[in-house]
Structures are given as structure tokens and as C-alpha cells.
XYZ file of C-alpha atoms in Angstrom:
337
model
C -19.648 -16.584 -28.280
C -23.359 -16.308 -27.522
C -26.239 -15.837 -29.916
C -28.807 -13.089 -29.491
C -31.469 -15.227 -27.797
C -28.972 -16.262 -25.078
C -28.130 -12.647 -24.324
C -31.811 -11.696 -24.321
C -32.513 -14.542 -21.876
C -29.775 -13.380 -19.512
C -30.961 -9.785 -19.801
C -34.415 -10.792 -18.620
C -32.853 -12.225 -15.464
C -31.878 -8.623 -14.660
C -35.226 -7.155 -15.677
C -33.825 -5.739 -18.931
C -35.008 -6.102 -22.514
C -31.900 -6.303 -24.724
C -32.983 -4.075 -27.618
C -29.452 -3.408 -28.884
C -26.459 -5.706 -28.389
C -22.918 -4.578 -29.165
C -20.213 -6.711 -30.712
C -18.363 -9.222 -28.581
C -15.417 -7.861 -26.577
C -13.248 -10.879 -25.795
C -10.696 -10.435 -22.974
C -10.331 -14.160 -22.259
C -7.008 -15.366 -20.874
C -7.369 -18.969 -22.052
C -9.996 -21.677 -22.557
C -10.406 -22.105 -18.798
C -10.689 -18.364 -18.161
C -13.306 -17.044 -20.580
C -14.309 -13.365 -20.363
C -16.913 -12.142 -22.869
C -18.367 -8.633 -22.681
C -21.422 -7.332 -24.544
C -22.729 -3.771 -24.480
C -26.499 -3.792 -23.913
C -28.791 -0.897 -24.925
C -25.820 1.487 -24.736
C -26.321 1.489 -20.948
C -24.855 -1.736 -19.559
C -22.096 -4.264 -20.001
C -23.065 -7.909 -19.718
C -20.045 -9.940 -18.602
C -19.945 -13.675 -19.317
C -17.242 -15.582 -17.442
C -16.038 -19.065 -16.636
C -17.279 -20.522 -13.324
C -14.921 -19.885 -10.430
C -13.412 -16.727 -11.889
C -15.664 -14.588 -9.729
C -18.242 -15.471 -7.086
C -21.374 -13.915 -5.622
C -19.399 -13.130 -2.459
C -16.758 -11.256 -4.456
C -19.391 -9.303 -6.354
C -20.993 -8.307 -3.056
C -17.590 -7.176 -1.787
C -16.995 -5.184 -4.984
C -20.401 -3.539 -4.582
C -19.459 -2.561 -1.021
C -16.095 -1.280 -2.264
C -17.864 0.825 -4.917
C -19.777 2.518 -2.107
C -16.524 3.302 -0.287
C -14.971 4.899 -3.367
C -18.124 6.870 -4.129
C -18.108 8.201 -0.554
C -14.778 9.971 -1.244
C -15.930 11.290 -4.623
C -14.622 8.567 -6.946
C -17.219 7.468 -9.511
C -17.680 3.723 -10.160
C -20.277 2.136 -12.492
C -22.717 0.162 -10.353
C -23.287 -3.572 -10.427
C -26.886 -4.554 -11.186
C -28.755 -7.083 -9.077
C -30.826 -9.719 -10.851
C -34.502 -10.383 -10.210
C -33.365 -13.155 -7.846
C -31.621 -10.599 -5.651
C -28.143 -11.876 -6.583
C -25.527 -10.204 -8.756
C -24.351 -13.476 -10.321
C -26.489 -15.539 -12.698
C -25.524 -19.113 -13.613
C -26.792 -20.848 -16.755
C -26.034 -23.688 -19.146
C -24.875 -23.036 -22.715
C -23.915 -25.944 -25.006
C -23.916 -28.291 -21.999
C -21.398 -26.100 -20.215
C -21.970 -23.965 -17.117
C -21.339 -20.229 -17.398
C -21.660 -17.262 -15.085
C -22.875 -13.762 -15.888
C -23.184 -10.419 -14.188
C -24.325 -6.977 -15.322
C -22.661 -3.622 -14.783
C -23.656 -0.101 -15.725
C -21.746 1.459 -18.621
C -19.424 4.192 -17.349
C -20.503 7.771 -17.999
C -16.874 8.881 -18.391
C -14.119 7.785 -20.771
C -11.004 5.697 -20.156
C -7.544 6.078 -21.640
C -6.160 3.608 -24.123
C -4.124 0.993 -22.221
C -1.025 1.890 -24.241
C -1.249 5.589 -23.366
C 1.424 6.907 -21.019
C -0.201 9.092 -18.401
C 1.294 12.520 -17.812
C 2.657 13.559 -14.430
C -0.323 15.822 -13.678
C -2.726 12.952 -14.377
C -0.768 10.538 -12.207
C -0.702 13.065 -9.343
C -4.504 13.247 -9.544
C -4.897 9.485 -9.678
C -2.608 8.483 -6.809
C -3.776 11.391 -4.669
C -7.053 9.613 -3.956
C -5.205 6.662 -2.366
C -4.219 8.657 0.701
C -7.751 9.932 1.242
C -9.155 6.431 0.754
C -6.695 4.901 3.235
C -7.391 7.660 5.753
C -11.090 6.807 5.694
C -11.018 3.014 5.357
C -7.858 1.599 6.955
C -8.606 -1.778 8.569
C -12.313 -1.584 7.642
C -14.293 -4.164 5.638
C -11.168 -6.221 4.859
C -11.622 -9.227 2.551
C -9.820 -12.557 2.308
C -8.446 -12.126 -1.219
C -5.312 -10.039 -1.629
C -4.402 -7.492 -4.294
C -1.920 -8.229 -7.072
C 0.696 -6.079 -5.285
C 0.834 -8.438 -2.314
C 4.054 -9.654 -0.806
C 4.183 -12.344 1.899
C 0.486 -13.191 1.436
C -0.658 -14.576 -1.907
C -3.203 -13.051 -4.273
C -5.763 -15.205 -6.086
C -3.395 -15.340 -9.062
C -0.372 -16.573 -7.108
C 0.431 -20.245 -6.634
C 3.385 -20.971 -4.339
C 5.091 -17.569 -4.077
C 3.863 -14.005 -4.549
C 4.330 -12.304 -7.915
C 7.102 -10.026 -6.651
C 9.141 -13.043 -5.555
C 8.530 -14.712 -8.903
C 9.712 -11.615 -10.798
C 12.720 -11.326 -8.501
C 13.699 -14.958 -9.073
C 13.490 -14.490 -12.853
C 15.896 -11.563 -12.641
C 18.311 -13.449 -10.374
C 18.330 -16.434 -12.768
C 19.059 -14.108 -15.681
C 21.917 -12.410 -13.826
C 23.525 -15.729 -12.928
C 23.052 -17.007 -16.468
C 25.058 -14.059 -17.766
C 27.782 -14.395 -15.135
C 26.741 -11.777 -12.586
C 26.536 -14.010 -9.528
C 27.969 -11.380 -7.177
C 25.167 -8.881 -7.745
C 22.598 -11.714 -7.787
C 23.793 -12.818 -4.331
C 23.732 -9.219 -3.068
C 20.145 -8.858 -4.298
C 19.131 -12.143 -2.693
C 20.488 -11.056 0.679
C 18.753 -7.661 0.375
C 15.447 -9.275 -0.578
C 15.584 -11.833 2.245
C 16.346 -9.221 4.911
C 13.501 -6.969 3.710
C 11.005 -9.841 3.643
C 12.018 -11.029 7.094
C 11.358 -7.579 8.571
C 8.030 -7.276 6.765
C 6.858 -10.713 7.928
C 7.625 -9.796 11.540
C 5.344 -6.752 11.418
C 2.928 -7.741 8.658
C -0.182 -8.293 10.791
C 0.223 -4.904 12.495
C 0.576 -2.818 9.327
C -2.531 -0.781 8.345
C -4.417 -2.242 5.369
C -7.302 -1.378 3.050
C -9.301 -3.051 0.321
C -8.260 -1.371 -2.954
C -9.404 -1.527 -6.582
C -5.870 -2.793 -7.125
C -5.106 -2.084 -10.799
C -4.664 1.593 -11.692
C -3.620 1.078 -15.309
C -4.877 3.613 -17.887
C -7.617 1.339 -19.236
C -9.271 1.264 -15.785
C -9.158 4.990 -15.069
C -11.964 7.398 -15.990
C -11.538 11.034 -17.010
C -14.063 13.774 -17.708
C -14.101 15.877 -20.875
C -11.437 18.170 -19.397
C -9.074 15.276 -18.685
C -9.671 15.332 -14.933
C -9.575 12.024 -13.056
C -13.114 11.144 -12.037
C -13.452 7.405 -11.417
C -12.483 3.753 -11.742
C -13.721 0.650 -13.496
C -12.723 -3.033 -13.459
C -12.473 -4.176 -9.854
C -11.522 -7.753 -10.740
C -8.078 -7.330 -9.153
C -9.459 -5.844 -5.920
C -8.190 -7.077 -2.598
C -6.817 -6.317 0.836
C -3.396 -4.682 0.740
C -0.891 -3.096 3.113
C -1.354 0.655 2.622
C 2.283 1.557 2.233
C 2.867 -1.277 -0.235
C -0.051 -0.089 -2.369
C 1.206 3.519 -2.313
C 4.762 2.593 -3.295
C 3.683 0.322 -6.146
C 1.141 2.727 -7.612
C 3.710 5.558 -7.472
C 6.509 3.500 -9.031
C 8.398 4.854 -12.039
C 8.423 2.704 -15.180
C 12.007 2.642 -16.446
C 12.338 3.041 -20.225
C 15.041 2.220 -22.726
C 15.705 5.962 -23.128
C 16.732 6.094 -19.482
C 19.500 3.603 -20.203
C 20.513 5.467 -23.356
C 20.861 8.800 -21.585
C 21.650 8.071 -17.940
C 24.119 6.112 -15.830
C 22.910 3.306 -13.564
C 23.193 5.615 -10.549
C 21.260 8.357 -12.321
C 18.505 5.879 -13.232
C 18.246 4.841 -9.577
C 18.042 8.491 -8.513
C 15.361 9.137 -11.136
C 13.226 6.176 -10.052
C 13.491 7.231 -6.421
C 12.848 10.887 -7.205
C 9.818 10.342 -9.440
C 8.269 7.964 -6.926
C 8.877 10.448 -4.095
C 7.150 13.227 -6.035
C 4.038 11.114 -6.593
C 3.985 10.012 -2.960
C 3.599 13.657 -1.932
C 0.118 13.560 -3.479
C -0.724 10.497 -1.385
C 0.618 11.910 1.861
C -1.343 15.143 1.576
C -4.256 13.116 2.932
C -2.569 10.306 4.847
C -0.205 10.294 7.806
C 1.907 7.169 8.173
C 2.249 5.369 11.473
C 5.718 4.854 12.907
C 5.560 1.186 11.907
C 4.776 2.120 8.298
C 7.692 4.545 8.308
C 9.968 1.803 9.664
C 8.928 -0.743 6.990
C 8.662 1.624 4.017
C 12.284 1.056 3.018
C 11.873 -2.728 3.137
C 8.843 -2.685 0.839
C 10.642 -0.355 -1.535
C 13.735 -2.575 -1.720
C 11.491 -5.429 -2.848
C 9.599 -3.236 -5.324
C 12.741 -1.730 -6.864
C 14.124 -5.244 -7.399
C 10.953 -6.944 -8.620
C 8.530 -4.450 -10.220
C 7.298 -6.404 -13.233
C 7.677 -3.887 -16.112
C 11.135 -2.874 -14.915
C 12.273 -6.472 -14.389
C 11.151 -7.332 -17.918
C 13.273 -4.497 -19.323
C 16.327 -5.432 -17.229
C 16.149 -9.070 -18.351
C 15.721 -7.979 -21.969
C 18.822 -5.772 -21.758
C 20.850 -8.575 -20.154
C 19.796 -11.021 -22.872
C 20.681 -8.552 -25.628
C 23.904 -7.503 -23.867
C 22.812 -3.862 -23.947
C 23.761 -1.343 -21.231
C 24.700 -4.266 -18.972
C 27.070 -2.220 -16.828
C 24.281 0.268 -16.217
C 21.881 -2.533 -15.286
C 24.368 -3.898 -12.753
C 25.085 -0.433 -11.386
C 21.377 0.275 -10.969
C 20.814 -2.971 -9.048
C 23.812 -2.353 -6.781
C 22.434 1.099 -5.990
C 19.101 -0.426 -4.979
C 20.815 -2.846 -2.630
C 23.352 -0.474 -1.094
C 21.535 2.865 -0.933
C 18.356 3.956 0.869
C 15.254 3.559 -1.279
């Protein structure tokens, strides 16, 4: 936590007098990943972070990405350059190095992160992805990858991508509870899909995306119309079709298992995703290679999408609707996705 004079000092590095300073917003992950936010003058957010979390190069890439989104009509609060000409300012506080950058306060409102977006809102939100990919495929690509990445690793991955990690957790849980047959079937399905993707990975169209379309990062106007995005910290290069499929994925709920069979849940996930994808494909025409690999990406997503995997593991551990869980997973492996 900083005291007022520290914030005023940093503000001056951006040519701003900090007349009013809001309360600390702490979104830190741990002691090595500090993220402090302060609202300044009701117009800006000052973001204080641990060194290494974000770099000047990444901020420059985010600024360029903002311009790309704005060009298709998606509002993004601008980053502010300091008097040095850089976005990032480094300073010492209590004998420890910190980094800071300044961003305009959004002129539109976000949803609460716990809010479930309605279908109409989701159609609006994902619809922009097709237009964005149409305009920017294979342009201004960056080294870091989005959190959706398979095969290549994002900045937050260590040895394997997140999808593979989620998949392995589910396989371990299935074997623990005696369902080795379906675990082996899933493993074979996952390996075949990944092998096909690896073969064609470099030739698949890609874009640099904001990368995290959760409700807390999405801006709406006073009529509830999707207008813009904030929080580009998860931005990165991503295969277009993989981004589309993930952002259009259906989040399975406990009510689905209460009311539906495993096959019906599979059909619902596939159907809801397909409906959302129509909004994407109004503006984007897939290449033949994307069409060929779409099924492979979806097999991986259906078997390793984090919120759904968490629910499946929870149900297995509690011995609830287990037959439906197994039936759902068999459907993913044996039917077209």
C-alpha cells in the first residue's frame, strides 16, 4: 500500500496532479505478483505492479491492440504515456522496485464478475470476434500467447498448456474413482486431436486478442449494449478458431445434471456453442484448414474447459450424477463436436 505522497510523485511522472485519490483496489495474486489500483481525479486508474508482470514492450503492444479494436468500433480506455515518453514508470518504495502505469478510466460500466450474461448480450460480445479476425488475421502478431492456447504456452503456463493441465486433472479424478475405461478413451481422443493440430498449427490463421471476455472486462452503455473492453493483461496471439470456440463455450451448471441426461447435456453444450458461433461467422469466413481442424480444437475444449472440468471433478468426488458425467464424456469422445 502506498501513501499519498508516493501516488502524487508517480502522478507527476505522467504530467498529472493527483487532487483526489480513491481507495486501494487490491487484485494481487500473491506476494510476488502485486497489483494495486488507485483511481486518480475520477479520470484515471494508476496501476502499481510487481516488476516482470508487465513490460514496456507489452504496454506498447496493448496500445497498438487498443487501436485495432477502436478501428472496428470497440471502445478501450487509453494508456497514458509518461513525460519520459514511456508507458511504464519504475521507482523504489521501501527499498523495493515497483512498476507503474496509468490508464484512462472507462466511460462505460462493466458487469459484476459474478453476473451471468444473457444470450442476447453474449451474441453481441462474441459477434465482434469475427469482424476483428476478418480485419486483423496474421497482422501485428506478438510473442506471448493468450490463455486459451493449446500446443504453444501462454505466459502463465509452465510445462504444459492450461487445457492439458485441466484435462490431466480430470483423467486423474476418473481413474481415482475407478473409471479407467473412459479415462483411456479421453486420452486417446485428446492425443489424436493434438497431433492433428500440431501438424497444421503454423498454417492456421491467428490474431492478437484481448483474451479474457469475462463480465468484469466487458463494457456496456446505459441501454445494456456492448460497447467496449478493459483489462488487456491476458492479451496474446491466438488461433482464430480456437478463440471463437472457447469464447462461445457453454458453461455447464449443476441444474443441467439435475434435469438432463449425459447425452442431452452434450447436445446442449454443442447447440448453445453453435448458436453463438453464428454471430462470429456473420463477419468471418473460415478457411478450409480451419474447417478441418475445428473438430479437433472442440474435442480438446469439451474435455478440458476449466469451469466445466471443475464441476465434473466436483460431481465425481461427491458421487453425484456420476453416470451422467461418464455419459457426457463418452459422447464428447465418440460423437462429432
